[in-house]
Amino acid sequence: MEGNGAELPLSGVTVVSLEQAIAAPLASRHLADWGARVIKIERPGPGDFCRDYDHVMNGMSSQFVWTNRSKESLAIDIKSEAGRKVLDALLPRADVFIQNLAPGAAERLGLDAAALLRKYPGIIACDVSGYGSGGPYSDKKAYDLLVQCEAGVLAVNGTEAEPAKVGLSVVDIATGMYILNGVLMALYRRERTGKGTAFQASLFDSITDWMSYPAFYTRSTGRPLPRTGARHATIAPYGPFRVGDGSTIFFGIQNDREWHALCRVVLGDEGLADHPDFRTNPLRMQNRDALQVHIEQRFASLTGEEVLRLLDAASIANAHLNSVEAFLAHEQLHARSRVQTVGSPCGPVMSFLPALTIPGLTPRMDPVPDVGEHNDAILAELGLTQEH
């Protein structure tokens, strides 16, 4: 462990996670970042199938590296007698157990959260599923993009002509954060009451919460939230604008003060603020295309950097339209040393620091494990030997 591990907030917490793909591994990695001991149970041989999503990081999967640093890998067949013996020896030592097996598999093995809580009253156990228990979809297999489809994410993302998926695994990420939230709440509850907690998280329920705004909008107006590409669906001006040097910059107006500042400082046309077509956000939305033309005509004689400086001077939020390569070189990332490296079976690989900054504490940035790398050490700790 790097830095001051003993002082980390979750030091002393043991997490056993029967996990694969993204949602559950991301949640347990967040716990590992802040000191929890995470024992990741994998299939002997290939391990978590996420290991083979791609091989771009020295032969390792970029998504696996992202979600599995600072963990110990225990490769056992939980359906075998020997594997179950190991798991049964490990569970009494676990503070937290997370599983995202296929629908119904955990119940058949007696590893669902409710069964574990009955057996271990102090444990915090989480079942992760695609669509939650009950209802006609409870046994349906689910992956990120498929749940994006079911929840209407594609209906609100993309251009007017064509829907698009979100380029990130947003459903998995949302679910991972709700799992993390549940574990931390349950740990806090146990500190006060001594009681464990069994709870469920699902991909569909997680993205349902994230879909609240477009769902509420549609229910209230009787029409879908329009797909507007890179422009905001309900605020104008907010989105991309072409500039004279051929670049594209983004800015967003949130209130009347910013609208007046845009007209006065950036566009040099204070009277535009009270134009009958533009003086309120609903009017600007109705006349968005004309406003876009007007703004881009003003920007035609300027460079992107000149426009961004004017927007900063007017206290209007703005951004470059960066490529991923430009993001990787971003001065804010490097000025704050957010880009790090961690070890792996294939040598050092890049990693970003956890999103939280806690003064005086250094989060763990320990290696990504190989399949079964910690079998011998964990079995010895349990007083067991490896059975082949």
Tab-separated table of C-alpha atoms in Angstrom:
chain	number	residue	atom	x	y	z
A	1	MET	CA	0.000	0.000	0.000
A	2	GLU	CA	1.260	3.421	-0.921
A	3	GLY	CA	1.394	6.436	1.341
A	4	ASN	CA	-0.443	6.570	4.672
A	5	GLY	CA	-2.738	3.585	4.149
A	6	ALA	CA	-3.476	3.012	7.829
A	7	GLU	CA	-5.096	6.438	8.026
A	8	LEU	CA	-7.394	5.998	5.064
A	9	PRO	CA	-11.125	6.214	5.898
A	10	LEU	CA	-11.923	2.594	4.948
A	11	SER	CA	-8.802	1.007	6.399
A	12	GLY	CA	-9.779	-2.230	8.172
A	13	VAL	CA	-12.841	-2.858	5.976
A	14	THR	CA	-12.718	-6.145	4.047
A	15	VAL	CA	-14.719	-6.401	0.847
A	16	VAL	CA	-15.321	-9.701	-0.938
A	17	SER	CA	-16.652	-9.105	-4.417
A	18	LEU	CA	-17.885	-11.806	-6.759
A	19	GLU	CA	-17.752	-9.423	-9.667
A	20	GLN	CA	-17.365	-9.053	-13.388
A	21	ALA	CA	-17.748	-6.423	-16.114
A	22	ILE	CA	-17.878	-2.775	-14.909
A	23	ALA	CA	-20.557	-1.760	-12.375
A	24	ALA	CA	-19.586	-3.911	-9.366
A	25	PRO	CA	-15.806	-3.741	-10.020
A	26	LEU	CA	-15.986	0.050	-10.262
A	27	ALA	CA	-17.795	0.255	-6.916
A	28	SER	CA	-15.278	-1.999	-5.183
A	29	ARG	CA	-12.365	-0.101	-6.732
A	30	HIS	CA	-13.690	3.114	-5.202
A	31	LEU	CA	-13.730	1.324	-1.841
A	32	ALA	CA	-10.149	0.114	-2.418
A	33	ASP	CA	-9.025	3.652	-3.307
A	34	TRP	CA	-9.755	4.761	0.229
A	35	GLY	CA	-8.267	1.860	2.132
A	36	ALA	CA	-10.646	-1.093	1.979
A	37	ARG	CA	-9.139	-4.495	1.346
A	38	VAL	CA	-10.909	-5.798	-1.758
A	39	ILE	CA	-10.713	-9.507	-2.546
A	40	LYS	CA	-11.935	-9.987	-6.096
A	41	ILE	CA	-13.208	-13.493	-6.835
A	42	GLU	CA	-12.612	-14.568	-10.436
A	43	ARG	CA	-13.009	-17.678	-12.535
A	44	PRO	CA	-9.849	-19.794	-12.627
A	45	GLY	CA	-8.080	-19.395	-15.947
A	46	PRO	CA	-9.542	-16.469	-17.883
A	47	GLY	CA	-10.852	-14.592	-14.858
A	48	ASP	CA	-13.218	-11.636	-15.220
A	49	PHE	CA	-14.270	-11.474	-18.885
A	50	CYS	CA	-13.604	-7.718	-18.751
A	51	ARG	CA	-9.903	-8.621	-18.894
A	52	ASP	CA	-10.392	-9.383	-22.600
A	53	TYR	CA	-12.506	-6.417	-23.734
A	54	ASP	CA	-9.377	-5.137	-25.455
A	55	HIS	CA	-5.612	-5.567	-25.038
A	56	VAL	CA	-4.436	-1.992	-25.542
A	57	MET	CA	-2.627	-1.366	-22.236
A	58	ASN	CA	0.505	-3.501	-22.556
A	59	GLY	CA	-1.787	-6.414	-23.374
A	60	MET	CA	-4.362	-5.563	-20.695
A	61	SER	CA	-7.891	-4.246	-21.150
A	62	SER	CA	-8.314	-0.502	-20.691
A	63	GLN	CA	-11.626	-1.056	-18.903
A	64	PHE	CA	-10.143	-3.697	-16.590
A	65	VAL	CA	-7.240	-1.427	-15.632
A	66	TRP	CA	-9.741	1.354	-14.903
A	67	THR	CA	-11.898	-0.716	-12.538
A	68	ASN	CA	-9.495	-3.114	-10.791
A	69	ARG	CA	-6.422	-1.440	-9.332
A	70	SER	CA	-5.558	-1.972	-5.657
A	71	LYS	CA	-7.353	-5.338	-5.419
A	72	GLU	CA	-6.369	-8.904	-4.572
A	73	SER	CA	-7.437	-11.594	-7.053
A	74	LEU	CA	-8.676	-14.943	-5.745
A	75	ALA	CA	-9.390	-17.417	-8.542
A	76	ILE	CA	-11.774	-20.156	-7.382
A	77	ASP	CA	-14.657	-22.131	-8.867
A	78	ILE	CA	-17.457	-21.269	-6.464
A	79	LYS	CA	-19.575	-24.138	-7.824
A	80	SER	CA	-16.941	-26.713	-6.826
A	81	GLU	CA	-16.671	-28.192	-3.342
A	82	ALA	CA	-13.131	-26.853	-2.911
A	83	GLY	CA	-14.076	-23.375	-4.123
A	84	ARG	CA	-17.115	-23.198	-1.909
A	85	LYS	CA	-15.002	-24.249	1.066
A	86	VAL	CA	-12.715	-21.274	0.435
A	87	LEU	CA	-15.649	-18.884	0.067
A	88	ASP	CA	-17.302	-20.194	3.245
A	89	ALA	CA	-14.068	-19.589	5.134
A	90	LEU	CA	-13.768	-16.078	3.694
A	91	LEU	CA	-17.315	-14.806	4.217
A	92	PRO	CA	-17.210	-14.645	8.053
A	93	ARG	CA	-14.228	-12.274	7.688
A	94	ALA	CA	-16.001	-10.008	5.201
A	95	ASP	CA	-17.522	-6.686	6.150
A	96	VAL	CA	-18.961	-6.226	2.672
A	97	PHE	CA	-20.022	-8.720	-0.010
A	98	ILE	CA	-20.957	-7.619	-3.539
A	99	GLN	CA	-22.121	-9.918	-6.317
A	100	ASN	CA	-23.337	-9.354	-9.851
A	101	LEU	CA	-23.840	-12.914	-11.051
A	102	ALA	CA	-26.367	-13.723	-13.786
A	103	PRO	CA	-30.050	-13.482	-12.747
A	104	GLY	CA	-30.964	-16.210	-10.227
A	105	ALA	CA	-27.431	-17.598	-9.861
A	106	ALA	CA	-26.711	-16.073	-6.446
A	107	GLU	CA	-29.966	-17.375	-4.978
A	108	ARG	CA	-29.229	-20.890	-6.223
A	109	LEU	CA	-25.843	-20.732	-4.506
A	110	GLY	CA	-27.186	-19.160	-1.303
A	111	LEU	CA	-25.104	-16.053	-1.977
A	112	ASP	CA	-27.883	-13.511	-2.379
A	113	ALA	CA	-27.811	-10.576	0.013
A	114	ALA	CA	-30.834	-11.656	2.079
A	115	ALA	CA	-29.475	-15.180	2.638
A	116	LEU	CA	-26.052	-13.853	3.643
A	117	LEU	CA	-27.539	-11.365	6.109
A	118	ARG	CA	-29.503	-14.168	7.766
A	119	LYS	CA	-26.287	-16.133	8.182
A	120	TYR	CA	-24.009	-13.196	9.040
A	121	PRO	CA	-26.085	-10.490	10.791
A	122	GLY	CA	-23.310	-7.892	10.614
A	123	ILE	CA	-22.529	-8.227	6.915
A	124	ILE	CA	-23.277	-5.600	4.283
A	125	ALA	CA	-24.374	-7.505	1.192
A	126	CYS	CA	-25.362	-6.108	-2.182
A	127	ASP	CA	-27.054	-7.867	-5.089
A	128	VAL	CA	-26.420	-6.165	-8.418
A	129	SER	CA	-28.771	-6.960	-11.292
A	130	GLY	CA	-29.905	-5.626	-14.624
A	131	TYR	CA	-33.532	-4.775	-13.866
A	132	GLY	CA	-34.078	-5.410	-10.150
A	133	SER	CA	-36.117	-8.135	-8.493
A	134	GLY	CA	-39.770	-8.555	-9.418
A	135	GLY	CA	-41.398	-7.479	-12.641
A	136	PRO	CA	-41.262	-9.107	-16.067
A	137	TYR	CA	-37.635	-8.085	-16.722
A	138	SER	CA	-36.152	-9.442	-13.482
A	139	ASP	CA	-34.567	-12.467	-15.200
A	140	LYS	CA	-33.468	-10.616	-18.327
A	141	LYS	CA	-29.736	-10.296	-18.997
A	142	ALA	CA	-28.549	-6.720	-19.211
A	143	TYR	CA	-25.535	-4.792	-20.443
A	144	ASP	CA	-24.868	-1.062	-20.462
A	145	LEU	CA	-25.922	-0.194	-24.021
A	146	LEU	CA	-29.001	-2.418	-23.849
A	147	VAL	CA	-30.205	-0.710	-20.673
A	148	GLN	CA	-29.473	2.690	-22.270
A	149	CYS	CA	-31.903	1.577	-24.999
A	150	GLU	CA	-34.609	0.372	-22.601
A	151	ALA	CA	-34.405	3.521	-20.460
A	152	GLY	CA	-34.695	5.958	-23.359
A	153	VAL	CA	-31.134	7.298	-23.110
A	154	LEU	CA	-30.645	6.955	-26.862
A	155	ALA	CA	-33.922	8.782	-27.428
A	156	VAL	CA	-32.479	11.938	-25.850
A	157	ASN	CA	-28.891	11.576	-27.060
A	158	GLY	CA	-27.643	12.231	-30.574
A	159	THR	CA	-28.850	14.503	-33.356
A	160	GLU	CA	-32.338	15.316	-34.596
A	161	ALA	CA	-31.741	12.855	-37.436
A	162	GLU	CA	-30.275	9.963	-35.490
A	163	PRO	CA	-30.090	8.708	-31.893
A	164	ALA	CA	-26.727	7.825	-30.372
A	165	LYS	CA	-25.519	5.936	-27.365
A	166	VAL	CA	-23.492	7.774	-24.754
A	167	GLY	CA	-19.818	7.114	-25.467
A	168	LEU	CA	-19.134	6.187	-21.844
A	169	SER	CA	-20.563	3.236	-19.914
A	170	VAL	CA	-22.950	5.610	-18.162
A	171	VAL	CA	-25.342	2.927	-16.904
A	172	ASP	CA	-22.508	0.898	-15.381
A	173	ILE	CA	-20.921	4.006	-13.886
A	174	ALA	CA	-24.213	5.175	-12.387
A	175	THR	CA	-24.808	1.737	-10.902
A	176	GLY	CA	-21.287	1.554	-9.499
A	177	MET	CA	-21.783	4.866	-7.726
A	178	TYR	CA	-25.139	3.773	-6.241
A	179	ILE	CA	-23.546	0.517	-5.019
A	180	LEU	CA	-20.801	2.600	-3.414
A	181	ASN	CA	-23.403	4.899	-1.871
A	182	GLY	CA	-25.292	1.929	-0.439
A	183	VAL	CA	-22.172	0.339	1.024
A	184	LEU	CA	-21.093	3.574	2.704
A	185	MET	CA	-24.578	4.186	4.132
A	186	ALA	CA	-24.672	0.631	5.447
A	187	LEU	CA	-21.220	0.949	7.021
A	188	TYR	CA	-22.362	4.125	8.756
A	189	ARG	CA	-25.540	2.407	9.959
A	190	ARG	CA	-23.543	-0.541	11.284
A	191	GLU	CA	-21.255	1.799	13.234
A	192	ARG	CA	-24.315	3.148	15.031
A	193	THR	CA	-26.452	0.012	15.399
A	194	GLY	CA	-24.193	-2.992	14.836
A	195	LYS	CA	-26.631	-4.256	12.222
A	196	GLY	CA	-25.711	-5.372	8.744
A	197	THR	CA	-27.710	-4.526	5.631
A	198	ALA	CA	-28.873	-6.442	2.581
A	199	PHE	CA	-29.625	-4.224	-0.388
A	200	GLN	CA	-30.054	-4.318	-4.143
A	201	ALA	CA	-28.859	-2.108	-6.948
A	202	SER	CA	-29.770	-2.451	-10.594
A	203	LEU	CA	-28.630	-0.950	-13.861
A	204	PHE	CA	-32.182	0.004	-14.836
A	205	ASP	CA	-33.025	1.696	-11.520
A	206	SER	CA	-29.731	3.607	-11.559
A	207	ILE	CA	-30.188	5.084	-15.017
A	208	THR	CA	-33.872	5.711	-14.245
A	209	ASP	CA	-32.735	8.260	-11.670
A	210	TRP	CA	-30.410	9.858	-14.222
A	211	MET	CA	-33.282	10.012	-16.734
A	212	SER	CA	-35.458	12.077	-14.387
A	213	TYR	CA	-35.098	15.408	-16.201
A	214	PRO	CA	-36.034	14.180	-19.708
A	215	ALA	CA	-38.769	11.952	-18.234
A	216	PHE	CA	-40.278	14.804	-16.203
A	217	TYR	CA	-40.032	17.126	-19.211
A	218	THR	CA	-41.820	14.626	-21.459
A	219	ARG	CA	-44.550	13.833	-18.912
A	220	SER	CA	-45.165	17.532	-18.304
A	221	THR	CA	-45.140	18.729	-21.931
A	222	GLY	CA	-46.540	15.671	-23.680
A	223	ARG	CA	-43.642	15.676	-26.123
A	224	PRO	CA	-40.143	14.186	-26.070
A	225	LEU	CA	-37.106	16.198	-25.081
A	226	PRO	CA	-35.605	17.014	-28.481
A	227	ARG	CA	-32.277	15.541	-29.550
A	228	THR	CA	-30.036	18.501	-30.248
A	229	GLY	CA	-26.587	17.032	-30.863
A	230	ALA	CA	-24.022	19.106	-28.984
A	231	ARG	CA	-26.482	21.899	-28.176
A	232	HIS	CA	-28.425	22.036	-24.930
A	233	ALA	CA	-31.995	20.825	-25.336
A	234	THR	CA	-33.715	23.559	-23.309
A	235	ILE	CA	-31.252	26.476	-22.849
A	236	ALA	CA	-29.985	28.951	-25.467
A	237	PRO	CA	-27.371	29.984	-26.231
A	238	TYR	CA	-25.658	26.884	-24.830
A	239	GLY	CA	-23.488	24.706	-27.042
A	240	PRO	CA	-20.975	24.900	-29.900
A	241	PHE	CA	-20.159	28.010	-31.920
A	242	ARG	CA	-17.867	28.292	-34.922
A	243	VAL	CA	-15.162	30.949	-34.739
A	244	GLY	CA	-13.260	32.812	-37.458
A	245	ASP	CA	-10.125	30.674	-37.206
A	246	GLY	CA	-12.133	27.532	-37.971
A	247	SER	CA	-12.226	26.283	-34.374
A	248	THR	CA	-15.313	25.500	-32.329
A	249	ILE	CA	-15.816	26.823	-28.819
A	250	PHE	CA	-18.582	26.141	-26.301
A	251	PHE	CA	-20.282	28.438	-23.856
A	252	GLY	CA	-23.499	28.434	-21.885
A	253	ILE	CA	-25.841	31.134	-20.619
A	254	GLN	CA	-27.647	30.265	-17.392
A	255	ASN	CA	-29.422	33.474	-16.364
A	256	ASP	CA	-30.308	37.062	-17.309
A	257	ARG	CA	-27.092	38.507	-15.887
A	258	GLU	CA	-25.007	36.252	-18.126
A	259	TRP	CA	-27.180	37.014	-21.165
A	260	HIS	CA	-26.708	40.761	-20.682
A	261	ALA	CA	-22.963	40.297	-20.123
A	262	LEU	CA	-22.692	38.240	-23.312
A	263	CYS	CA	-24.365	40.971	-25.349
A	264	ARG	CA	-22.395	43.828	-23.787
A	265	VAL	CA	-18.898	42.379	-23.298
A	266	VAL	CA	-18.583	39.570	-25.820
A	267	LEU	CA	-20.825	40.618	-28.713
A	268	GLY	CA	-20.416	44.385	-28.243
A	269	ASP	CA	-24.156	44.870	-28.717
A	270	GLU	CA	-25.841	45.754	-25.439
A	271	GLY	CA	-29.166	46.426	-27.181
A	272	LEU	CA	-29.409	42.796	-28.315
A	273	ALA	CA	-30.196	41.773	-24.737
A	274	ASP	CA	-33.660	43.333	-24.982
A	275	HIS	CA	-34.400	42.301	-28.564
A	276	PRO	CA	-38.003	40.996	-28.669
A	277	ASP	CA	-36.822	37.667	-30.148
A	278	PHE	CA	-34.123	37.038	-27.556
A	279	ARG	CA	-34.853	38.715	-24.230
A	280	THR	CA	-35.885	35.488	-22.384
A	281	ASN	CA	-34.631	31.927	-22.589
A	282	PRO	CA	-37.928	30.547	-24.013
A	283	LEU	CA	-37.748	33.216	-26.762
A	284	ARG	CA	-34.094	32.409	-27.427
A	285	MET	CA	-35.006	28.728	-27.738
A	286	GLN	CA	-37.763	29.572	-30.250
A	287	ASN	CA	-35.316	31.670	-32.272
A	288	ARG	CA	-32.193	29.626	-31.599
A	289	ASP	CA	-31.044	29.321	-35.226
A	290	ALA	CA	-31.229	33.066	-35.865
A	291	LEU	CA	-29.358	33.723	-32.630
A	292	GLN	CA	-26.678	31.197	-33.611
A	293	VAL	CA	-26.155	33.003	-36.939
A	294	HIS	CA	-25.946	36.374	-35.196
A	295	ILE	CA	-23.365	35.153	-32.656
A	296	GLU	CA	-21.239	33.348	-35.242
A	297	GLN	CA	-21.201	36.458	-37.463
A	298	ARG	CA	-19.707	38.380	-34.542
A	299	PHE	CA	-17.180	35.591	-33.896
A	300	ALA	CA	-16.131	35.413	-37.578
A	301	SER	CA	-13.432	38.053	-37.129
A	302	LEU	CA	-12.026	36.498	-33.929
A	303	THR	CA	-9.926	33.474	-33.000
A	304	GLY	CA	-11.101	30.808	-30.574
A	305	GLU	CA	-8.714	32.011	-27.864
A	306	GLU	CA	-9.889	35.619	-28.284
A	307	VAL	CA	-13.514	34.564	-27.855
A	308	LEU	CA	-12.710	32.462	-24.789
A	309	ARG	CA	-10.865	35.419	-23.231
A	310	LEU	CA	-13.887	37.655	-23.819
A	311	LEU	CA	-16.186	35.037	-22.284
A	312	ASP	CA	-13.914	34.759	-19.236
A	313	ALA	CA	-13.918	38.563	-18.912
A	314	ALA	CA	-17.724	38.464	-18.920
A	315	SER	CA	-17.786	35.653	-16.295
A	316	ILE	CA	-19.504	33.297	-18.739
A	317	ALA	CA	-18.649	29.601	-18.502
A	318	ASN	CA	-16.904	28.294	-21.605
A	319	ALA	CA	-14.815	25.432	-22.928
A	320	HIS	CA	-12.584	24.231	-25.731
A	321	LEU	CA	-13.927	21.385	-27.866
A	322	ASN	CA	-11.115	19.009	-26.980
A	323	SER	CA	-10.210	15.684	-28.497
A	324	VAL	CA	-9.298	12.859	-26.123
A	325	GLU	CA	-5.657	13.506	-27.063
A	326	ALA	CA	-6.073	17.137	-26.012
A	327	PHE	CA	-7.733	16.020	-22.771
A	328	LEU	CA	-4.771	13.732	-22.046
A	329	ALA	CA	-2.468	16.748	-22.432
A	330	HIS	CA	-4.800	19.059	-20.447
A	331	GLU	CA	-2.859	21.555	-18.361
A	332	GLN	CA	-5.312	21.192	-15.467
A	333	LEU	CA	-4.664	17.439	-15.277
A	334	HIS	CA	-0.923	17.847	-15.219
A	335	ALA	CA	-0.695	20.962	-13.031
A	336	ARG	CA	-2.487	18.985	-10.299
A	337	SER	CA	-0.640	15.682	-10.931
A	338	ARG	CA	-3.875	13.824	-11.616
A	339	VAL	CA	-2.228	11.394	-14.044
A	340	GLN	CA	-0.394	8.576	-12.259
A	341	THR	CA	0.862	5.083	-13.021
A	342	VAL	CA	0.056	1.806	-11.278
A	343	GLY	CA	1.642	-1.599	-11.560
A	344	SER	CA	0.120	-4.511	-13.444
A	345	PRO	CA	1.119	-8.005	-14.593
A	346	CYS	CA	2.155	-6.314	-17.850
A	347	GLY	CA	4.206	-3.501	-16.313
A	348	PRO	CA	3.307	0.084	-15.365
A	349	VAL	CA	0.055	1.471	-16.797
A	350	MET	CA	-1.500	4.924	-16.572
A	351	SER	CA	-4.262	5.680	-14.110
A	352	PHE	CA	-6.025	8.767	-12.810
A	353	LEU	CA	-6.188	9.694	-9.145
A	354	PRO	CA	-9.586	9.143	-7.453
A	355	ALA	CA	-11.977	12.036	-7.947
A	356	LEU	CA	-12.065	13.040	-4.272
A	357	THR	CA	-9.268	15.096	-2.742
A	358	ILE	CA	-8.904	14.735	1.029
A	359	PRO	CA	-6.170	17.008	2.413
A	360	GLY	CA	-3.506	15.020	4.243
A	361	LEU	CA	-4.529	11.666	2.780
A	362	THR	CA	-2.970	9.840	-0.157
A	363	PRO	CA	-5.345	7.358	-1.787
A	364	ARG	CA	-4.164	3.884	-2.718
A	365	MET	CA	-2.786	3.470	-6.216
A	366	ASP	CA	-1.719	-0.175	-5.964
A	367	PRO	CA	-1.300	-2.647	-8.841
A	368	VAL	CA	-3.926	-4.254	-11.031
A	369	PRO	CA	-3.795	-7.984	-10.113
A	370	ASP	CA	-3.235	-10.985	-12.344
A	371	VAL	CA	-5.851	-13.752	-12.260
A	372	GLY	CA	-5.418	-15.667	-8.987
A	373	GLU	CA	-2.310	-13.690	-8.053
A	374	HIS	CA	-3.229	-13.730	-4.363
A	375	ASN	CA	-4.543	-17.289	-4.076
A	376	ASP	CA	-1.612	-18.643	-2.055
A	377	ALA	CA	-1.540	-15.734	0.387
A	378	ILE	CA	-5.307	-15.712	0.963
A	379	LEU	CA	-5.562	-19.496	1.332
A	380	ALA	CA	-2.675	-19.488	3.821
A	381	GLU	CA	-4.456	-16.748	5.770
A	382	LEU	CA	-7.560	-18.937	5.858
A	383	GLY	CA	-5.542	-22.011	6.894
A	384	LEU	CA	-6.350	-23.758	3.627
A	385	THR	CA	-4.220	-25.134	0.826
A	386	GLN	CA	-4.648	-24.866	-2.921
A	387	GLU	CA	-6.582	-27.844	-4.267
A	388	HIS	CA	-6.052	-28.657	-7.892
